[in-house]
Amino acid sequence: MPVTVPATGVNSFNYSFSYLCLPDDKNVCIIIDDIIRAMEEIQSARISNSSIPILRYPITQLADGRQAYIGHQLGGVQGWGPNGGVRGQGTGAKGEGVRSARALQLTYYLQARGGLMDRVASQWENAFCAELQHFAALHPKLGLHPSTSSSLRTDFQFSSVLAHRPLLASLGACGVLAMLCCTMRDCVRSKPWLGLLALLSITLSGLTAAGILNLTGTTYNSTYLGIPFVMLGHGLFGSFEMLSSWRRTREDQHVKERVASVFEDVMLRFSGSTMLHLMTLGLAASPLTNMEAVRLFCRTAMLAVTISYIYMLSFYSSCLVFTGYLETGYRHGCFCRRVPKPERLDSKPAWYRCLMYTRYQDEAQTTNPPIGVGNSHSHTPNSNLTHTHTHPHTANNPATHGLGHVANSTLTHPHTHSTAHMDPNPQDSHLLLGCVRRCYGDWITNTYVKPFVVLLYLVYISFGLMGFLQVTQGSDPSALVAMDTATVLYTRAQQRYFSSYSPVIGFYIYESAPYWNASVQRDLLEYAKGFQRISWLEAYLNYLTDNNQSTSQPRENFTHTLRHSFLREPQFAHFADDIIFAERGQGEEPDVAASRIFLVAKTTENKREEMSVLLDTLRRLSLTSRVRFLIFNPSFVYLDRYAAAVSSPLRHSLLAVLFLLGLSSLAVVEPLVSVWLGLTVLSVQFGVLGFMTLWGVELDCMSVLCLISALGHSADCSGPLLCGFASGRGDSRTRWVRVALERHGVPSLQTLICYSAALVPVGAVRSNLTHTLFRCLTLTAGCSALHTLAFLPTLLTFLPPSKTPGNRPEEDGQRQEVECVEMNDSTRVVDQITTV
């Protein structure tokens, strides 16, 4: 099967396997699979009508007397039992004859000696896979599953290709729901474009981060599919919080003052949650984490979150200002067209009146007071210049009254009082806000509902603990690739037919040992007892016994016989690669400086758990043995890495909690808020880890990344609610829980709706990696929403912090004396000059 490189041209050359194979000392291709030699011997015996040699399993003896391990080359073996009976598959005893086998595994090794040879070897692998596909088409009864050195990388990156269209569908579904979440019945105060612009801001920040990564030469991998969802959860919650704060500002204020109030109310919390994101991702990207994939993901996510924060401060805030001016000019939230006054709408059709419905401020001021917390001021509409003088007052004190002086000496004393739970115009409020204000807030704080919520939390903790105790390590690389790919099909066949024995374990004695000593020989034989093994020491001791020689000889005799007799026998010559001799001096026999033995363990269905236990046992034994040895197999890399990854997310959680508690002592923040936030983050993390195990998700690279991102997501959802509750003074706990739900629970609910809609298309991608991503992110969103909307509102009604009686400051702080000169037109305040 030649490969032509380059494909065309005068300098083209045909490379065959004999040129690319791994040669031995005689420059002959090394045949790794001894089953080929055994089958050739059987075929030669049949041709010559001689006795057919018995093929034994898992260790057989070749014609030259050499013992060969074929346990990983034959699969689904049926052996001849006693008295000629047939044993079942995988139940054969050691050394029994093979009757039939369901699977055969062959391995070809290529050498890479530079750039050209790497390219040639890569093309040969592609041609090899194409040849097998053609052969499989000619022989449909055979199942052929090739796996090359590039299969895992190709199939791993193929998840990104499969996710292209679902990601676009996620973006579209999230955009539609974001627009609906920002829509109200009032066409002027409705801001559907802000929801779309928030998603556009997140998309632009993602593109900017991707551009920076491309310019810096960073290589993309499929684990980065989780980064857009980290940005989406953080950015959407910040945008919905800003919009919720905007709707709580006074409509008679200038746009600049309203935006300033929004920044004062939201940006401190949003900056704090961004800091928490950066801190948790920074901890995961630090040397504290020993997984390179986690470090790369977290570095990229840190860059993306930082750019998203900058876009939120600049781009989205500018969009908020622009829509604020549209609202001031009474323009339609969707079409940006000026909305006629009610008297002009009366002559229009019903559908037009419904589409253009709004509430003018002069109408609202004469019929209903503005919506807000605390006292509001009613301004007498006047087309002339109006001078208003407001005395200092605390807006939340029900005894405080506003005093208005009109330029024509008409003195009015409007006394209006409204609270957060009273909505004079329910038809103008947001649908979700109305549901939370009038239904959910009263229901979740009901005395008869609280015991059931507490019981639900205990059930949540119980199932989380049950899953936490069953956490398994995801050391199978096929769990990170797309489904129905070469890697997955090959892994399934290998697990089905070749899982009876463990991988070959290298037992390396890396120091000079007294092999001639009888006690050392007993120790080494005891260590290898119970394994299927190819051991030079055991073969050498049997050789000495067969030749009537003592196994306990002086060092010189032991080594001399080993070098000049044993290793020169044809059946034992291959053991020369397993022994390294060190010269002692002229005329002296060299020492055995190092040697190796190959061990294979019999396994059952729980192969990974058994390998982990075996690995730990042999390592503990290496620390106490007087013979210094170590053990290794390439699969141990996965076992070691993921064993360390089990504690990595929990360690990051504890460090995040300590950071929050330390930050609360430096900033002017209620210390109990940090305590509550830390406990909430730990509870969400615990629940996600437990429930994902019950859902069949193992602790692999992708699930670890999701656990790290769950820290910031849970803090985004629960932090504002806790701050809103803790900042309240006076009234009752139940009252402030309802207020906090109205102000911060609604943005959490809006984020949950859009975030869940974005996750649904990802769950349809046929990839193990995206399935893990979907399940973990779904659990993160669900557990965070459950804490924010159910557990915390219930627990805060009877647990600290307490509410002390007294006047509480309003969210805008103590108001000072203000003189305003307002220029009024026939519809709305268009400008005002304020001096303090």
Tab-separated table of C-alpha atoms in Angstrom, residues 495-798:
chain	number	residue	atom	x	y	z
A	495	GLN	CA	-14.066	-2.994	25.825
A	496	ARG	CA	-16.296	-5.783	24.545
A	497	TYR	CA	-13.643	-8.236	23.413
A	498	PHE	CA	-10.335	-7.235	25.039
A	499	SER	CA	-11.289	-6.241	28.571
A	500	SER	CA	-10.529	-9.597	30.211
A	501	TYR	CA	-6.997	-8.493	31.000
A	502	SER	CA	-5.525	-5.227	32.181
A	503	PRO	CA	-3.061	-3.200	30.126
A	504	VAL	CA	0.488	-4.485	30.205
A	505	ILE	CA	2.179	-3.089	33.313
A	506	GLY	CA	5.885	-2.432	33.190
A	507	PHE	CA	7.626	-3.514	36.414
A	508	TYR	CA	10.940	-1.617	36.345
A	509	ILE	CA	13.763	-2.361	38.816
A	510	TYR	CA	15.820	0.789	38.407
A	511	GLU	CA	18.668	0.033	40.858
A	512	SER	CA	21.223	-2.737	41.022
A	513	ALA	CA	19.812	-5.575	43.126
A	514	PRO	CA	21.316	-8.855	44.359
A	515	TYR	CA	19.337	-11.101	41.996
A	516	TRP	CA	21.487	-14.091	43.015
A	517	ASN	CA	20.170	-13.816	46.584
A	518	ALA	CA	17.446	-16.372	47.340
A	519	SER	CA	15.397	-13.951	49.466
A	520	VAL	CA	15.430	-11.290	46.715
A	521	GLN	CA	14.325	-13.934	44.220
A	522	ARG	CA	11.449	-14.951	46.497
A	523	ASP	CA	10.373	-11.327	46.921
A	524	LEU	CA	10.332	-10.641	43.189
A	525	LEU	CA	8.482	-13.863	42.436
A	526	GLU	CA	5.967	-13.034	45.172
A	527	TYR	CA	5.340	-9.576	43.697
A	528	ALA	CA	4.576	-11.120	40.286
A	529	LYS	CA	2.466	-13.906	41.709
A	530	GLY	CA	-1.120	-13.832	40.487
A	531	PHE	CA	-0.263	-11.950	37.275
A	532	GLN	CA	0.054	-13.223	33.737
A	533	ARG	CA	3.708	-12.390	33.228
A	534	ILE	CA	6.659	-12.525	30.862
A	535	SER	CA	9.572	-12.469	33.289
A	536	TRP	CA	13.229	-12.962	32.428
A	537	LEU	CA	14.019	-13.767	36.070
A	538	GLU	CA	11.421	-16.539	36.290
A	539	ALA	CA	12.517	-17.981	32.950
A	540	TYR	CA	16.168	-17.821	34.035
A	541	LEU	CA	15.505	-19.557	37.344
A	542	ASN	CA	13.596	-22.302	35.523
A	543	TYR	CA	16.483	-22.576	33.085
A	544	LEU	CA	18.942	-23.083	35.959
A	545	THR	CA	16.677	-25.676	37.553
A	546	ASP	CA	16.264	-27.581	34.276
A	547	ASN	CA	20.051	-27.695	33.921
A	548	ASN	CA	20.488	-28.951	37.494
A	549	GLN	CA	22.120	-25.747	38.633
A	550	SER	CA	21.498	-23.931	41.878
A	551	THR	CA	19.514	-20.711	41.699
A	552	SER	CA	21.550	-19.276	44.612
A	553	GLN	CA	24.955	-18.803	43.055
A	554	PRO	CA	27.728	-16.286	43.621
A	555	ARG	CA	27.298	-13.044	41.744
A	556	GLU	CA	29.986	-13.812	39.145
A	557	ASN	CA	28.595	-17.262	38.308
A	558	PHE	CA	25.004	-15.988	38.267
A	559	THR	CA	25.827	-13.161	35.874
A	560	HIS	CA	28.164	-15.214	33.686
A	561	THR	CA	25.565	-17.913	33.097
A	562	LEU	CA	22.947	-15.245	32.417
A	563	ARG	CA	25.032	-13.490	29.755
A	564	HIS	CA	26.824	-16.332	28.046
A	565	SER	CA	24.327	-19.190	28.276
A	566	PHE	CA	20.775	-18.055	28.946
A	567	LEU	CA	20.574	-14.988	26.673
A	568	ARG	CA	22.223	-16.863	23.799
A	569	GLU	CA	19.458	-19.452	23.626
A	570	PRO	CA	17.064	-18.602	20.721
A	571	GLN	CA	13.934	-18.838	22.881
A	572	PHE	CA	15.414	-16.485	25.477
A	573	ALA	CA	17.334	-14.072	23.254
A	574	HIS	CA	14.498	-11.500	23.330
A	575	PHE	CA	15.076	-11.024	27.066
A	576	ALA	CA	18.269	-9.119	26.220
A	577	ASP	CA	16.097	-6.014	25.738
A	578	ASP	CA	14.847	-6.347	29.330
A	579	ILE	CA	18.230	-6.265	31.073
A	580	ILE	CA	20.845	-3.508	31.313
A	581	PHE	CA	24.342	-4.446	32.415
A	582	ALA	CA	26.847	-2.069	34.047
A	583	GLU	CA	30.567	-2.707	33.762
A	584	ARG	CA	32.432	-3.081	37.051
A	585	GLY	CA	36.038	-3.252	36.015
A	586	GLN	CA	38.425	-5.056	33.770
A	587	GLY	CA	38.190	-8.793	34.148
A	588	GLU	CA	35.045	-8.691	36.349
A	589	GLU	CA	31.538	-9.747	35.458
A	590	PRO	CA	29.217	-6.748	35.065
A	591	ASP	CA	26.294	-6.079	37.367
A	592	VAL	CA	22.611	-6.094	36.387
A	593	ALA	CA	22.067	-2.327	36.690
A	594	ALA	CA	18.374	-2.374	35.793
A	595	SER	CA	15.757	-4.749	34.464
A	596	ARG	CA	12.061	-4.984	33.688
A	597	ILE	CA	9.237	-7.504	33.904
A	598	PHE	CA	5.855	-7.276	32.155
A	599	LEU	CA	2.738	-8.049	34.180
A	600	VAL	CA	-0.896	-8.426	33.157
A	601	ALA	CA	-3.775	-8.707	35.620
A	602	LYS	CA	-7.044	-10.548	35.126
A	603	THR	CA	-9.913	-8.041	35.284
A	604	THR	CA	-13.703	-8.018	35.380
A	605	GLU	CA	-16.288	-5.477	34.272
A	606	ASN	CA	-15.051	-2.827	36.732
A	607	LYS	CA	-11.745	-2.595	34.941
A	608	ARG	CA	-10.948	1.021	35.783
A	609	GLU	CA	-11.682	0.636	39.490
A	610	GLU	CA	-9.573	-2.511	39.645
A	611	MET	CA	-6.701	-0.793	37.833
A	612	SER	CA	-6.855	2.103	40.286
A	613	VAL	CA	-6.731	-0.253	43.276
A	614	LEU	CA	-3.916	-2.269	41.690
A	615	LEU	CA	-1.970	0.899	40.959
A	616	ASP	CA	-2.260	2.110	44.548
A	617	THR	CA	-1.304	-1.307	45.944
A	618	LEU	CA	1.820	-1.647	43.817
A	619	ARG	CA	2.896	1.911	44.569
A	620	ARG	CA	2.567	1.387	48.304
A	621	LEU	CA	4.547	-1.812	47.918
A	622	SER	CA	7.324	0.017	46.053
A	623	LEU	CA	7.793	2.323	49.047
A	624	THR	CA	8.375	-0.513	51.523
A	625	SER	CA	10.187	-3.054	49.380
A	626	ARG	CA	13.959	-3.439	49.706
A	627	VAL	CA	14.099	-3.820	45.925
A	628	ARG	CA	13.611	-0.380	44.410
A	629	PHE	CA	11.098	-0.559	41.576
A	630	LEU	CA	8.419	1.479	39.859
A	631	ILE	CA	5.468	0.576	37.673
A	632	PHE	CA	4.138	2.308	34.587
A	633	ASN	CA	1.624	2.058	31.798
A	634	PRO	CA	0.445	4.915	29.547
A	635	SER	CA	-3.101	4.465	30.854
A	636	PHE	CA	-1.842	5.399	34.331
A	637	VAL	CA	-1.542	8.982	33.080
A	638	TYR	CA	-5.339	9.236	32.898
A	639	LEU	CA	-5.811	7.530	36.247
A	640	ASP	CA	-3.343	9.835	37.982
A	641	ARG	CA	-4.657	13.011	36.388
A	642	TYR	CA	-8.288	12.410	37.133
A	643	ALA	CA	-7.601	11.144	40.630
A	644	ALA	CA	-6.136	14.564	41.361
A	645	ALA	CA	-9.024	16.266	39.542
A	646	VAL	CA	-11.606	14.920	41.993
A	647	SER	CA	-10.567	17.360	44.699
A	648	SER	CA	-9.732	20.253	42.371
A	649	PRO	CA	-13.223	21.847	42.086
A	650	LEU	CA	-13.872	21.509	45.820
A	651	ARG	CA	-10.559	23.158	46.608
A	652	HIS	CA	-11.446	26.047	44.322
A	653	SER	CA	-14.809	26.362	46.057
A	654	LEU	CA	-13.206	26.656	49.483
A	655	LEU	CA	-10.723	29.232	48.221
A	656	ALA	CA	-13.572	31.250	46.714
A	657	VAL	CA	-15.432	31.240	50.033
A	658	LEU	CA	-12.319	32.376	51.896
A	659	PHE	CA	-11.837	35.174	49.386
A	660	LEU	CA	-15.423	36.337	49.855
A	661	LEU	CA	-15.113	36.333	53.634
A	662	GLY	CA	-11.848	38.245	53.417
A	663	LEU	CA	-13.315	40.757	51.007
A	664	SER	CA	-16.267	41.439	53.302
A	665	SER	CA	-13.902	42.512	56.069
A	666	LEU	CA	-12.290	45.094	53.777
A	667	ALA	CA	-15.346	46.487	52.039
A	668	VAL	CA	-18.398	48.115	53.579
A	669	VAL	CA	-20.562	45.058	53.096
A	670	GLU	CA	-22.765	43.170	55.507
A	671	PRO	CA	-20.516	40.281	56.648
A	672	LEU	CA	-23.442	37.885	56.738
A	673	VAL	CA	-23.992	38.489	53.029
A	674	SER	CA	-20.598	36.979	52.298
A	675	VAL	CA	-21.326	34.082	54.636
A	676	TRP	CA	-24.647	33.402	52.946
A	677	LEU	CA	-23.114	33.772	49.495
A	678	GLY	CA	-20.283	31.381	50.343
A	679	LEU	CA	-22.693	28.783	51.707
A	680	THR	CA	-24.903	29.161	48.640
A	681	VAL	CA	-21.989	28.688	46.263
A	682	LEU	CA	-20.884	25.562	48.145
A	683	SER	CA	-24.436	24.201	48.208
A	684	VAL	CA	-24.852	24.706	44.454
A	685	GLN	CA	-21.454	23.142	43.789
A	686	PHE	CA	-22.291	20.170	45.986
A	687	GLY	CA	-25.646	19.670	44.294
A	688	VAL	CA	-24.254	19.894	40.767
A	689	LEU	CA	-21.488	17.402	41.581
A	690	GLY	CA	-23.932	14.960	43.179
A	691	PHE	CA	-26.730	15.182	40.639
A	692	MET	CA	-24.431	14.959	37.629
A	693	THR	CA	-23.125	11.657	39.030
A	694	LEU	CA	-26.690	10.382	39.385
A	695	TRP	CA	-27.291	11.517	35.786
A	696	GLY	CA	-24.448	9.321	34.564
A	697	VAL	CA	-21.792	12.026	34.135
A	698	GLU	CA	-18.305	11.048	35.197
A	699	LEU	CA	-15.718	13.454	36.524
A	700	ASP	CA	-13.796	14.088	33.323
A	701	CYS	CA	-12.201	17.211	31.908
A	702	MET	CA	-15.460	18.758	30.676
A	703	SER	CA	-17.383	18.206	33.892
A	704	VAL	CA	-14.522	19.717	35.929
A	705	LEU	CA	-14.686	22.835	33.760
A	706	CYS	CA	-18.434	23.077	34.282
A	707	LEU	CA	-18.008	22.748	38.054
A	708	ILE	CA	-15.541	25.627	38.047
A	709	SER	CA	-17.876	27.844	36.008
A	710	ALA	CA	-20.759	26.924	38.342
A	711	LEU	CA	-19.105	28.998	41.080
A	712	GLY	CA	-19.514	32.263	39.210
A	713	HIS	CA	-22.961	31.425	37.863
A	714	SER	CA	-24.387	30.693	41.312
A	715	ALA	CA	-22.852	33.905	42.676
A	716	ASP	CA	-24.410	35.890	39.803
A	717	CYS	CA	-27.880	34.617	40.631
A	718	SER	CA	-27.870	34.693	44.431
A	719	GLY	CA	-25.568	37.637	45.199
A	720	PRO	CA	-27.956	40.516	44.289
A	721	LEU	CA	-30.853	38.860	46.126
A	722	LEU	CA	-28.798	38.555	49.317
A	723	CYS	CA	-27.521	42.135	49.044
A	724	GLY	CA	-31.042	43.449	48.448
A	725	PHE	CA	-32.372	41.623	51.484
A	726	ALA	CA	-29.485	42.594	53.774
A	727	SER	CA	-29.647	46.291	52.851
A	728	GLY	CA	-33.235	46.644	54.075
A	729	ARG	CA	-33.983	48.139	57.493
A	730	GLY	CA	-37.267	48.088	59.294
A	731	ASP	CA	-40.414	46.221	58.346
A	732	SER	CA	-40.377	42.416	58.500
A	733	ARG	CA	-38.216	39.722	56.982
A	734	THR	CA	-41.068	38.546	54.803
A	735	ARG	CA	-41.576	42.063	53.462
A	736	TRP	CA	-37.924	42.414	52.434
A	737	VAL	CA	-37.796	38.936	50.935
A	738	ARG	CA	-40.666	39.917	48.655
A	739	VAL	CA	-38.969	43.185	47.720
A	740	ALA	CA	-35.702	41.368	46.970
A	741	LEU	CA	-37.566	38.844	44.812
A	742	GLU	CA	-39.243	41.642	42.845
A	743	ARG	CA	-36.003	43.494	42.268
A	744	HIS	CA	-33.501	40.670	41.753
A	745	GLY	CA	-35.482	37.451	41.468
A	746	VAL	CA	-37.067	38.541	38.190
A	747	PRO	CA	-33.678	39.098	36.448
A	748	SER	CA	-32.603	35.653	37.691
A	749	LEU	CA	-35.772	34.139	36.243
A	750	GLN	CA	-35.271	35.931	32.925
A	751	THR	CA	-31.677	34.707	32.757
A	752	LEU	CA	-32.798	31.147	33.529
A	753	ILE	CA	-35.361	31.202	30.709
A	754	CYS	CA	-32.924	32.498	28.081
A	755	TYR	CA	-30.049	30.334	29.321
A	756	SER	CA	-32.167	27.169	29.259
A	757	ALA	CA	-33.383	27.924	25.746
A	758	ALA	CA	-29.766	28.315	24.607
A	759	LEU	CA	-28.826	24.941	26.125
A	760	VAL	CA	-31.581	22.890	24.478
A	761	PRO	CA	-30.054	22.744	20.940
A	762	VAL	CA	-26.655	21.802	22.398
A	763	GLY	CA	-28.190	18.722	23.983
A	764	ALA	CA	-29.133	17.445	20.516
A	765	VAL	CA	-25.524	17.341	19.267
A	766	ARG	CA	-24.328	13.765	18.852
A	767	SER	CA	-21.181	14.142	20.879
A	768	ASN	CA	-20.200	12.804	24.272
A	769	LEU	CA	-18.475	16.077	25.067
A	770	THR	CA	-21.539	18.236	24.359
A	771	HIS	CA	-23.780	15.805	26.245
A	772	THR	CA	-21.592	16.254	29.309
A	773	LEU	CA	-21.615	20.015	28.756
A	774	PHE	CA	-25.408	20.090	28.418
A	775	ARG	CA	-26.067	18.029	31.531
A	776	CYS	CA	-23.622	19.905	33.751
A	777	LEU	CA	-24.744	23.376	32.622
A	778	THR	CA	-28.405	22.392	32.940
A	779	LEU	CA	-27.803	21.251	36.503
A	780	THR	CA	-25.862	24.444	37.227
A	781	ALA	CA	-28.710	26.637	35.985
A	782	GLY	CA	-31.352	24.549	37.776
A	783	CYS	CA	-29.559	24.405	41.140
A	784	SER	CA	-28.740	28.132	41.029
A	785	ALA	CA	-32.331	29.048	40.197
A	786	LEU	CA	-33.635	26.712	42.906
A	787	HIS	CA	-31.486	28.434	45.519
A	788	THR	CA	-32.303	31.945	44.313
A	789	LEU	CA	-36.057	31.521	43.878
A	790	ALA	CA	-36.918	28.957	46.567
A	791	PHE	CA	-34.327	28.026	49.187
A	792	LEU	CA	-32.895	31.466	49.994
A	793	PRO	CA	-36.265	33.331	50.114
A	794	THR	CA	-37.539	30.730	52.568
A	795	LEU	CA	-34.461	30.446	54.770
A	796	LEU	CA	-33.992	34.215	55.014
A	797	THR	CA	-37.417	34.609	56.611
A	798	PHE	CA	-36.241	32.982	59.846
